[in-house]
Tab-separated table of C-alpha atoms in Angstrom:
chain	number	residue	atom	x	y	z
A	295	MET	CA	215.778	112.124	-25.481
A	296	SER	CA	212.393	111.077	-23.993
A	297	ASP	CA	211.655	107.420	-23.211
A	298	ARG	CA	207.884	107.838	-23.422
A	299	ALA	CA	206.164	105.775	-26.107
A	300	VAL	CA	204.543	107.571	-29.026
A	301	LEU	CA	202.164	106.163	-31.625
A	302	HIS	CA	202.570	107.396	-35.188
A	303	VAL	CA	199.574	106.904	-37.484
A	304	LYS	CA	200.421	107.504	-41.121
A	305	GLY	CA	198.740	107.022	-44.456
A	306	ARG	CA	195.462	108.930	-44.626
A	307	VAL	CA	193.875	110.328	-41.478
A	308	LEU	CA	190.221	111.171	-42.176
A	309	VAL	CA	189.650	114.083	-39.821
A	310	GLY	CA	186.469	114.850	-41.769
A	311	PRO	CA	184.838	113.735	-45.016
A	312	ASP	CA	186.901	116.294	-46.944
A	313	ASP	CA	189.843	116.645	-44.553
A	314	ALA	CA	192.415	113.891	-45.085
A	315	ARG	CA	195.864	114.354	-43.549
A	316	ASP	CA	199.035	112.357	-43.944
A	317	GLU	CA	199.726	111.536	-40.319
A	318	LEU	CA	198.988	112.099	-36.653
A	319	TRP	CA	200.845	111.407	-33.439
A	320	VAL	CA	199.496	110.054	-30.176
A	321	ILE	CA	201.272	111.569	-27.192
A	322	ASP	CA	200.149	110.734	-23.645
A	323	GLY	CA	196.901	109.351	-25.042
A	324	ARG	CA	196.052	112.524	-26.990
A	325	ILE	CA	196.091	113.409	-30.661
A	326	SER	CA	198.693	115.794	-32.030
A	327	TYR	CA	199.431	116.892	-35.566
A	328	GLU	CA	202.859	118.178	-34.597
A	329	ARG	CA	205.800	115.819	-34.785
A	330	PRO	CA	207.234	115.252	-31.284
A	331	VAL	CA	210.864	116.119	-30.657
A	332	ASP	CA	213.500	113.779	-29.235
A	333	VAL	CA	211.326	110.713	-28.794
A	334	ARG	CA	213.031	107.333	-28.604
A	335	ASP	CA	210.128	104.857	-28.646
A	336	VAL	CA	207.851	105.261	-31.703
A	337	ARG	CA	205.343	102.683	-32.920
A	338	THR	CA	203.953	103.200	-36.420
A	339	VAL	CA	200.558	102.127	-37.723
A	340	GLN	CA	199.748	102.591	-41.403
A	341	GLY	CA	196.406	102.763	-43.171
A	342	TRP	CA	193.212	104.777	-43.380
A	343	ALA	CA	192.281	106.197	-39.964
A	344	LEU	CA	188.787	107.170	-38.813
A	345	PRO	CA	187.459	108.438	-35.498
A	346	GLY	CA	186.292	105.545	-33.331
A	347	LEU	CA	182.926	104.383	-34.652
A	348	VAL	CA	179.678	105.280	-32.902
A	349	ASP	CA	176.819	102.890	-32.176
A	350	ALA	CA	174.034	105.280	-31.227
A	351	HIS	CA	171.590	102.550	-30.221
A	352	CYS	CA	173.207	99.792	-28.201
A	353	HIS	CA	172.456	98.028	-24.907
A	354	VAL	CA	175.427	96.989	-22.788
A	355	GLY	CA	174.329	95.003	-19.751
A	356	LEU	CA	171.195	93.564	-21.355
A	357	ASP	CA	170.182	90.355	-23.092
A	358	THR	CA	166.874	88.782	-24.061
A	359	HIS	CA	166.057	88.018	-20.436
A	360	GLY	CA	167.003	91.367	-18.875
A	361	PRO	CA	170.083	92.504	-16.933
A	362	VAL	CA	173.269	90.467	-17.181
A	363	PRO	CA	176.302	90.005	-14.858
A	364	ASP	CA	179.291	92.311	-15.204
A	365	ASP	CA	181.402	89.663	-16.938
A	366	VAL	CA	178.781	89.386	-19.696
A	367	SER	CA	178.600	93.176	-19.990
A	368	GLU	CA	182.374	93.189	-20.350
A	369	LYS	CA	182.231	90.667	-23.209
A	370	GLN	CA	179.563	92.750	-24.935
A	371	ALA	CA	181.659	95.899	-24.662
A	372	LEU	CA	184.780	94.108	-25.879
A	373	THR	CA	182.929	92.725	-28.894
A	374	ASP	CA	181.817	96.232	-29.838
A	375	ARG	CA	185.316	97.602	-29.285
A	376	ASP	CA	186.939	94.970	-31.484
A	377	ALA	CA	184.486	95.876	-34.250
A	378	GLY	CA	185.700	99.489	-34.054
A	379	THR	CA	182.867	100.897	-31.923
A	380	LEU	CA	184.543	103.158	-29.385
A	381	LEU	CA	181.576	105.359	-28.473
A	382	ILE	CA	178.191	103.928	-27.503
A	383	ARG	CA	174.925	105.672	-26.780
A	384	ASP	CA	173.365	103.069	-24.529
A	385	ALA	CA	169.684	103.382	-25.376
A	386	GLY	CA	168.373	101.829	-22.176
A	387	SER	CA	169.735	99.218	-19.793
A	388	PRO	CA	168.595	97.867	-16.424
A	389	SER	CA	172.226	97.145	-15.447
A	390	ASP	CA	174.568	99.512	-13.667
A	391	THR	CA	177.526	99.770	-16.042
A	392	ARG	CA	179.261	102.760	-14.431
A	393	TRP	CA	182.239	100.549	-13.640
A	394	ILE	CA	183.038	100.577	-17.372
A	395	ASP	CA	183.952	104.267	-17.066
A	396	ASP	CA	186.980	103.237	-15.002
A	397	ARG	CA	188.298	100.924	-17.732
A	398	ASP	CA	190.443	102.624	-20.361
A	399	ASP	CA	190.281	99.508	-22.553
A	400	LEU	CA	186.475	99.573	-22.994
A	401	PRO	CA	184.335	101.857	-25.164
A	402	LYS	CA	183.047	105.119	-23.790
A	403	ILE	CA	179.323	105.005	-22.993
A	404	ILE	CA	176.659	107.720	-23.016
A	405	ARG	CA	173.764	106.303	-21.023
A	406	ALA	CA	170.038	106.921	-21.332
A	407	GLY	CA	169.244	105.265	-18.008
A	408	ARG	CA	166.669	102.490	-18.038
A	409	HIS	CA	163.808	102.266	-20.547
A	410	ILE	CA	160.522	103.766	-19.355
A	411	ALA	CA	157.511	101.806	-20.603
A	412	ARG	CA	153.787	101.489	-20.011
A	413	THR	CA	152.718	98.670	-17.698
A	414	ARG	CA	152.850	95.300	-19.496
A	415	ARG	CA	153.646	97.073	-22.767
A	416	TYR	CA	157.259	96.098	-23.302
A	417	ILE	CA	159.734	93.242	-22.958
A	418	ARG	CA	159.730	91.734	-19.455
A	419	ASN	CA	162.618	92.774	-17.154
A	420	PHE	CA	163.843	95.526	-19.484
A	421	ALA	CA	162.041	98.674	-18.375
A	422	TRP	CA	160.455	100.599	-15.575
A	423	GLU	CA	156.791	99.805	-16.220
A	424	ILE	CA	154.567	102.653	-15.079
A	425	GLU	CA	151.366	104.556	-15.811
A	426	PRO	CA	151.140	108.076	-17.297
A	427	ASP	CA	150.701	109.840	-13.945
A	428	ASP	CA	154.205	108.695	-12.969
A	429	LEU	CA	155.928	109.490	-16.263
A	430	VAL	CA	157.359	112.884	-15.285
A	431	ALA	CA	158.836	111.531	-12.061
A	432	TYR	CA	160.493	108.569	-13.783
A	433	VAL	CA	161.838	110.735	-16.593
A	434	ALA	CA	163.384	113.046	-14.007
A	435	GLN	CA	164.889	110.057	-12.198
A	436	GLU	CA	166.479	108.633	-15.354
A	437	ALA	CA	167.625	112.064	-16.526
A	438	ARG	CA	169.614	112.352	-13.309
A	439	ARG	CA	170.993	108.801	-13.615
A	440	GLY	CA	171.916	108.989	-17.277
A	441	ASP	CA	174.445	110.938	-19.301
A	442	GLY	CA	172.180	113.466	-20.945
A	443	TRP	CA	169.566	111.144	-22.478
A	444	VAL	CA	166.283	109.508	-21.451
A	445	LYS	CA	164.634	106.602	-23.304
A	446	LEU	CA	160.865	106.135	-23.596
A	447	VAL	CA	158.996	103.229	-25.149
A	448	GLY	CA	156.661	105.121	-27.448
A	449	ASP	CA	154.671	102.188	-28.789
A	450	TRP	CA	154.307	98.436	-28.367
A	451	ILE	CA	151.761	95.752	-28.996
A	452	ASP	CA	148.380	96.483	-27.435
A	453	ARG	CA	146.848	93.137	-26.555
A	454	GLY	CA	143.390	94.681	-26.635
A	455	THR	CA	143.636	95.589	-30.312
A	456	GLY	CA	146.175	92.952	-31.305
A	457	ASP	CA	148.329	95.560	-33.009
A	458	LEU	CA	150.982	98.185	-32.290
A	459	GLY	CA	149.642	101.151	-30.362
A	460	ALA	CA	150.901	104.341	-28.752
A	461	CYS	CA	151.781	103.997	-25.061
A	462	TRP	CA	151.350	107.545	-23.735
A	463	PRO	CA	148.738	110.305	-23.918
A	464	ARG	CA	149.860	113.608	-25.420
A	465	ASP	CA	149.770	115.616	-22.186
A	466	ALA	CA	151.959	113.067	-20.401
A	467	VAL	CA	154.737	113.135	-22.988
A	468	GLU	CA	154.625	116.929	-23.218
A	469	ALA	CA	155.168	117.258	-19.477
A	470	ALA	CA	157.808	114.519	-19.379
A	471	ILE	CA	159.872	115.892	-22.261
A	472	ALA	CA	159.707	119.384	-20.806
A	473	GLU	CA	161.014	118.047	-17.494
A	474	ALA	CA	163.875	116.196	-19.184
A	475	HIS	CA	164.868	119.320	-21.057
A	476	ARG	CA	164.702	121.361	-17.856
A	477	LEU	CA	167.196	118.915	-16.361
A	478	GLY	CA	169.483	119.165	-19.393
A	479	ALA	CA	168.659	115.771	-20.917
A	480	ARG	CA	167.528	114.913	-24.422
A	481	VAL	CA	164.748	112.393	-24.980
A	482	THR	CA	164.449	109.549	-27.439
A	483	ALA	CA	161.740	106.942	-27.924
A	484	HIS	CA	161.363	103.440	-29.324
A	485	CYS	CA	158.732	103.701	-32.073
A	486	PHE	CA	157.887	101.047	-34.634
A	487	ALA	CA	154.442	102.271	-35.711
A	488	GLU	CA	152.935	105.479	-37.019
A	489	ASP	CA	150.446	106.691	-34.458
A	490	SER	CA	152.736	107.840	-31.621
A	491	LEU	CA	155.052	109.936	-33.768
A	492	ARG	CA	153.159	113.207	-34.217
A	493	ASP	CA	152.502	113.640	-30.499
A	494	LEU	CA	156.113	112.897	-29.604
A	495	VAL	CA	157.576	115.273	-32.178
A	496	GLU	CA	155.175	118.099	-31.392
A	497	ALA	CA	155.914	117.542	-27.696
A	498	GLY	CA	159.583	118.318	-28.401
A	499	ILE	CA	161.291	114.933	-28.551
A	500	ASP	CA	164.886	114.937	-29.802
A	501	CYS	CA	165.198	111.547	-31.504
A	502	ILE	CA	163.172	108.533	-32.581
A	503	GLU	CA	164.599	105.009	-32.566
A	504	HIS	CA	163.706	102.659	-35.444
A	505	ALA	CA	161.183	105.114	-37.002
A	506	THR	CA	159.724	102.468	-39.306
A	507	GLY	CA	156.348	104.223	-39.072
A	508	LEU	CA	157.649	107.483	-40.525
A	509	THR	CA	155.124	108.385	-43.247
A	510	ASP	CA	155.218	110.971	-46.003
A	511	ASP	CA	152.971	113.345	-44.063
A	512	LEU	CA	155.184	113.112	-40.950
A	513	ILE	CA	158.530	113.595	-42.673
A	514	PRO	CA	158.177	117.411	-43.007
A	515	LEU	CA	157.246	117.579	-39.318
A	516	PHE	CA	160.403	115.703	-38.313
A	517	ALA	CA	162.521	117.879	-40.601
A	518	SER	CA	161.087	121.170	-39.333
A	519	HIS	CA	161.599	120.142	-35.694
A	520	GLY	CA	165.115	118.784	-36.294
A	521	VAL	CA	164.253	115.362	-34.875
A	522	ALA	CA	166.905	112.751	-35.623
A	523	ILE	CA	166.263	109.086	-36.363
A	524	VAL	CA	168.343	105.977	-35.626
A	525	PRO	CA	166.833	103.352	-37.970
A	526	THR	CA	168.565	100.196	-36.613
A	527	LEU	CA	168.054	98.435	-39.948
A	528	VAL	CA	169.936	95.333	-38.810
A	529	ASN	CA	167.206	94.960	-36.210
A	530	ILE	CA	164.350	95.740	-38.595
A	531	ALA	CA	165.622	92.815	-40.690
A	532	THR	CA	164.231	90.524	-37.965
A	533	PHE	CA	160.619	91.705	-38.431
A	534	PRO	CA	159.554	88.885	-40.812
A	535	ARG	CA	160.754	86.252	-38.351
A	536	LEU	CA	158.971	87.987	-35.460
A	537	ALA	CA	155.804	88.297	-37.537
A	538	ALA	CA	155.855	84.616	-38.449
A	539	GLY	CA	156.212	83.633	-34.804
A	540	ALA	CA	153.132	85.607	-33.736
A	541	GLU	CA	150.940	85.037	-36.781
A	542	SER	CA	148.353	82.810	-35.082
A	543	LYS	CA	147.973	84.949	-31.945
A	544	PHE	CA	148.337	88.481	-33.329
A	545	PRO	CA	147.617	88.440	-37.085
A	546	ARG	CA	147.065	92.241	-37.289
A	547	TRP	CA	150.382	92.912	-35.570
A	548	SER	CA	152.165	90.410	-37.800
A	549	ALA	CA	150.803	91.979	-40.978
A	550	HIS	CA	151.728	95.438	-39.712
A	551	MET	CA	155.291	94.377	-38.934
A	552	ARG	CA	155.683	92.925	-42.429
A	553	ARG	CA	154.496	96.183	-44.008
A	554	LEU	CA	156.945	98.180	-41.909
A	555	HIS	CA	159.751	95.852	-42.941
A	556	GLU	CA	158.876	96.053	-46.624
A	557	GLY	CA	159.017	99.844	-46.586
A	558	ARG	CA	162.128	100.221	-44.430
A	559	TYR	CA	164.579	101.327	-47.121
A	560	ASP	CA	162.165	103.790	-48.721
A	561	THR	CA	161.417	105.244	-45.281
A	562	VAL	CA	165.082	105.833	-44.469
A	563	ARG	CA	165.892	107.274	-47.887
A	564	SER	CA	162.885	109.616	-47.769
A	565	ALA	CA	163.943	110.823	-44.320
A	566	TYR	CA	167.496	111.463	-45.509
A	567	ASP	CA	166.304	113.272	-48.654
A	568	ALA	CA	164.161	115.566	-46.489
A	569	GLY	CA	167.151	116.578	-44.363
A	570	ILE	CA	166.289	114.512	-41.283
A	571	PRO	CA	169.517	113.590	-39.428
A	572	VAL	CA	170.135	109.826	-39.628
A	573	TYR	CA	172.587	108.036	-37.328
A	574	VAL	CA	173.932	104.509	-37.001
A	575	GLY	CA	172.596	102.219	-34.297
A	576	THR	CA	172.416	98.426	-34.133
A	577	ASP	CA	170.079	97.701	-31.187
A	578	ALA	CA	172.623	95.171	-29.960
A	579	GLY	CA	172.069	93.645	-26.553
A	580	GLY	CA	168.416	92.693	-26.671
A	581	SER	CA	168.068	89.860	-29.129
A	582	LEU	CA	170.871	91.005	-31.434
A	583	ALA	CA	174.571	90.286	-31.143
A	584	HIS	CA	177.086	93.040	-30.486
A	585	GLY	CA	179.658	94.160	-33.034
A	586	LEU	CA	177.248	94.825	-35.930
A	587	VAL	CA	178.108	98.462	-36.625
A	588	ALA	CA	179.681	97.799	-40.035
A	589	GLY	CA	176.579	95.923	-41.118
A	590	GLU	CA	174.356	98.837	-40.137
A	591	VAL	CA	176.439	101.303	-42.151
A	592	ALA	CA	176.150	98.968	-45.150
A	593	GLU	CA	172.372	98.825	-44.637
A	594	LEU	CA	172.140	102.634	-44.758
A	595	VAL	CA	173.970	102.552	-48.074
A	596	THR	CA	171.569	99.887	-49.335
A	597	ALA	CA	168.732	102.213	-48.339
A	598	GLY	CA	170.158	104.860	-50.658
A	599	ILE	CA	172.197	107.070	-48.356
A	600	PRO	CA	175.467	108.099	-50.060
A	601	PRO	CA	178.456	106.176	-48.667
A	602	VAL	CA	180.222	109.225	-47.205
A	603	GLU	CA	177.021	110.298	-45.445
A	604	ALA	CA	176.484	106.773	-44.096
A	605	LEU	CA	180.062	106.852	-42.866
A	606	SER	CA	179.484	110.211	-41.192
A	607	ALA	CA	176.459	108.712	-39.425
A	608	THR	CA	178.868	106.550	-37.405
A	609	THR	CA	181.882	108.906	-37.280
A	610	TRP	CA	182.134	112.675	-37.701
A	611	GLY	CA	178.433	113.495	-37.742
A	612	ALA	CA	177.482	111.079	-34.973
A	613	ARG	CA	180.223	112.342	-32.657
A	614	ALA	CA	179.219	115.961	-33.226
A	615	TRP	CA	175.570	115.084	-32.512
A	616	LEU	CA	176.550	113.412	-29.240
A	617	GLY	CA	178.921	116.210	-28.276
A	618	ARG	CA	182.072	114.087	-28.378
A	619	PRO	CA	185.315	114.882	-30.245
A	620	GLY	CA	186.691	113.121	-33.279
A	621	LEU	CA	190.279	113.419	-34.457
A	622	GLU	CA	190.819	117.037	-33.407
A	623	GLU	CA	194.081	118.297	-31.963
A	624	GLY	CA	194.268	117.388	-28.286
A	625	ALA	CA	191.303	114.980	-28.355
A	626	PRO	CA	191.558	111.526	-26.771
A	627	ALA	CA	193.120	109.173	-29.302
A	628	ASP	CA	190.133	106.951	-30.098
A	629	LEU	CA	190.517	105.801	-33.680
A	630	VAL	CA	190.310	102.840	-36.027
A	631	VAL	CA	192.711	102.079	-38.875
A	632	TYR	CA	191.691	100.207	-42.049
A	633	ASP	CA	193.499	98.817	-45.072
A	634	GLY	CA	191.373	100.745	-47.584
A	635	ASP	CA	189.450	103.990	-47.975
A	636	PRO	CA	186.061	103.528	-46.265
A	637	ARG	CA	184.667	106.484	-48.207
A	638	GLU	CA	185.007	104.415	-51.374
A	639	ASP	CA	183.628	101.184	-49.919
A	640	VAL	CA	181.995	101.101	-46.484
A	641	ARG	CA	182.447	97.329	-46.350
A	642	VAL	CA	186.018	98.101	-45.288
A	643	LEU	CA	184.582	98.818	-41.822
A	644	ALA	CA	184.020	95.109	-41.247
A	645	ALA	CA	187.780	94.467	-40.994
A	646	PRO	CA	189.611	96.934	-38.731
A	647	ARG	CA	193.380	96.706	-39.043
A	648	ARG	CA	194.061	98.378	-35.697
A	649	VAL	CA	191.854	99.745	-32.927
A	650	VAL	CA	193.282	102.524	-30.763
A	651	LEU	CA	191.458	103.516	-27.587
A	652	ASN	CA	192.691	106.219	-25.211
A	653	GLY	CA	195.942	106.194	-27.146
A	654	LYS	CA	196.614	102.484	-26.750
A	655	VAL	CA	196.469	99.835	-29.443
A	656	VAL	CA	193.830	97.419	-28.145
A	657	GLY	CA	193.035	95.493	-31.296
């Protein structure tokens, strides 16, 4: 009889939205649906099991002032992990967080390198700040440093106009996106407003972050090009406060931000109805706290996305989009167990019963 420890997860294992199984086993950190033979040490966890949640827009190693020390990055990652987020697409960070890859108790991270922004057109200390002639070179640099993604800042406040404005000319983004794709990386861009979106989509971008400026005439373009969006609604909720703080200096920008906030749910629902892929992201790590993934799923439901589809946006669908496994046979055992069926009520996600990462119960 073997002395190795085995984890037995029983109840309902949600391998997919319509694939619920009675149990799985974790053997040597991997998932198996075959009962092991002659095992002495078995630990059982009961409940509703999901693949580890995905936060597809998160910033580990970043706070409001820029890069943070490793101990702060660790706390950020642990907060996400304890909330059930076991896979992060880090959508831009000035910190080197590669050391996290050596920790089997911290979430897995897919990095987009460091943000690439126009000079003096983004938050200080966050991004490489460059001019269009250097965009291709910096995209190539971050494509090589990242894990298959590059992050552009597509728009930001233009102090000359006092409103949001596109950061890059069309020819620059066309060349930069083509170079990223040549190097095997996908490209995403921060975009609040409307006027940068057509150029970015027609240039071949893969994803848009926030996408509050997605208008009815642009939705068919996104759908036909297969461009995904990550709405970060828990971040968009801060727009009224930001607008109030800048009202006296930038009244046009403040009014614009309020309009984008007011239309946020209609924008997301219209995108979903048109077949645009929508994924969960919180934008944690700038001004927002970590561990907000459950709140973002609930926001997608409030926007009108069906609960199972909102759930998929942080589980099965999100993992497939990022090229990472879920609860398949032989996959790393990264899963979260809940007391109730999250397909019936996504608010269940706010209270994980157990968190299992690399086959070990860590929460």
